Amino acid sequence: MTALIVELHGFEVDQLYIESREAALNKCDISTVARARQTALPKGTVFRADHVHGHAEPLLWISDIVAGAVHAHRKGDPQYTALLGDALLDFEVPTDC
């Protein structure tokens, strides 16, 4: 999530909405955002993250669609990323997965 926050900040985004899950996971998300703000963004940067329930914000499904399109592209099927065109920004994020 830190890499995402850095990328979003580069586009002058200062508000992130995260789909709400269980309380412990939500708390971990907020801690990650706070840590990213302190260590990966310029000092004094304003960047907020709030949790919203999926039923309260129907646009949360967009990230799942984009992730599915990128996954398909990486598996050899670029038809969905082609539909997204220049609206898609794909960057590598190292994970432990």
PDB file of C-alpha atoms in Angstrom, residues 4-53:
ATOM      1  CA  LEU A   4       0.321   3.005  -4.026  1.00  0.00           C
ATOM      2  CA  ILE A   5       0.293   5.994  -1.671  1.00  0.00           C
ATOM      3  CA  VAL A   6       3.532   7.318  -3.158  1.00  0.00           C
ATOM      4  CA  GLU A   7       2.129   6.943  -6.686  1.00  0.00           C
ATOM      5  CA  LEU A   8      -1.141   8.631  -5.743  1.00  0.00           C
ATOM      6  CA  HIS A   9       0.720  11.511  -4.097  1.00  0.00           C
ATOM      7  CA  GLY A  10       2.638  11.979  -7.359  1.00  0.00           C
ATOM      8  CA  PHE A  11      -0.722  12.614  -9.040  1.00  0.00           C
ATOM      9  CA  GLU A  12      -1.647  15.130  -6.311  1.00  0.00           C
ATOM     10  CA  VAL A  13      -4.177  12.758  -4.744  1.00  0.00           C
ATOM     11  CA  ASP A  14      -4.598  13.397  -1.024  1.00  0.00           C
ATOM     12  CA  GLN A  15      -7.574  11.175  -0.177  1.00  0.00           C
ATOM     13  CA  LEU A  16      -7.762   7.372  -0.408  1.00  0.00           C
ATOM     14  CA  TYR A  17     -10.926   5.380   0.154  1.00  0.00           C
ATOM     15  CA  ILE A  18     -10.383   1.784   1.218  1.00  0.00           C
ATOM     16  CA  GLU A  19     -13.064  -0.863   1.351  1.00  0.00           C
ATOM     17  CA  SER A  20     -13.867  -1.603   4.964  1.00  0.00           C
ATOM     18  CA  ARG A  21     -13.132  -5.067   6.273  1.00  0.00           C
ATOM     19  CA  GLU A  22     -12.811  -6.320   9.829  1.00  0.00           C
ATOM     20  CA  ALA A  23     -11.642  -3.862  12.496  1.00  0.00           C
ATOM     21  CA  ALA A  24      -8.128  -5.310  12.915  1.00  0.00           C
ATOM     22  CA  LEU A  25      -7.443  -5.122   9.165  1.00  0.00           C
ATOM     23  CA  ASN A  26      -8.841  -1.592   8.969  1.00  0.00           C
ATOM     24  CA  LYS A  27      -6.547  -0.551  11.818  1.00  0.00           C
ATOM     25  CA  CYS A  28      -3.578  -2.093  10.004  1.00  0.00           C
ATOM     26  CA  ASP A  29      -4.492  -0.138   6.847  1.00  0.00           C
ATOM     27  CA  ILE A  30      -4.575   3.156   8.740  1.00  0.00           C
ATOM     28  CA  SER A  31      -1.248   2.372  10.410  1.00  0.00           C
ATOM     29  CA  THR A  32       0.281   1.656   7.008  1.00  0.00           C
ATOM     30  CA  VAL A  33      -1.018   4.955   5.633  1.00  0.00           C
ATOM     31  CA  ALA A  34       0.332   6.865   8.643  1.00  0.00           C
ATOM     32  CA  ARG A  35       3.719   5.162   8.302  1.00  0.00           C
ATOM     33  CA  ALA A  36       3.823   5.924   4.571  1.00  0.00           C
ATOM     34  CA  ARG A  37       2.955   9.551   5.246  1.00  0.00           C
ATOM     35  CA  GLN A  38       5.815   9.782   7.760  1.00  0.00           C
ATOM     36  CA  THR A  39       8.478   7.833   5.869  1.00  0.00           C
ATOM     37  CA  ALA A  40       7.720   7.879   2.141  1.00  0.00           C
ATOM     38  CA  LEU A  41       6.097  11.259   1.502  1.00  0.00           C
ATOM     39  CA  PRO A  42       7.560  14.743   1.894  1.00  0.00           C
ATOM     40  CA  LYS A  43       7.361  16.179   5.389  1.00  0.00           C
ATOM     41  CA  GLY A  44       4.062  17.930   6.051  1.00  0.00           C
ATOM     42  CA  THR A  45       2.179  16.084   3.313  1.00  0.00           C
ATOM     43  CA  VAL A  46      -1.541  15.857   3.854  1.00  0.00           C
ATOM     44  CA  PHE A  47      -2.820  12.417   2.874  1.00  0.00           C
ATOM     45  CA  ARG A  48      -5.946  10.851   4.327  1.00  0.00           C
ATOM     46  CA  ALA A  49      -7.402   7.392   4.148  1.00  0.00           C
ATOM     47  CA  ASP A  50     -10.912   6.468   5.140  1.00  0.00           C
ATOM     48  CA  HIS A  51     -12.711   3.159   5.118  1.00  0.00           C
ATOM     49  CA  VAL A  52     -16.096   2.844   3.461  1.00  0.00           C
ATOM     50  CA  HIS A  53     -18.380  -0.151   3.196  1.00  0.00           C
TER      51      HIS A  53
END
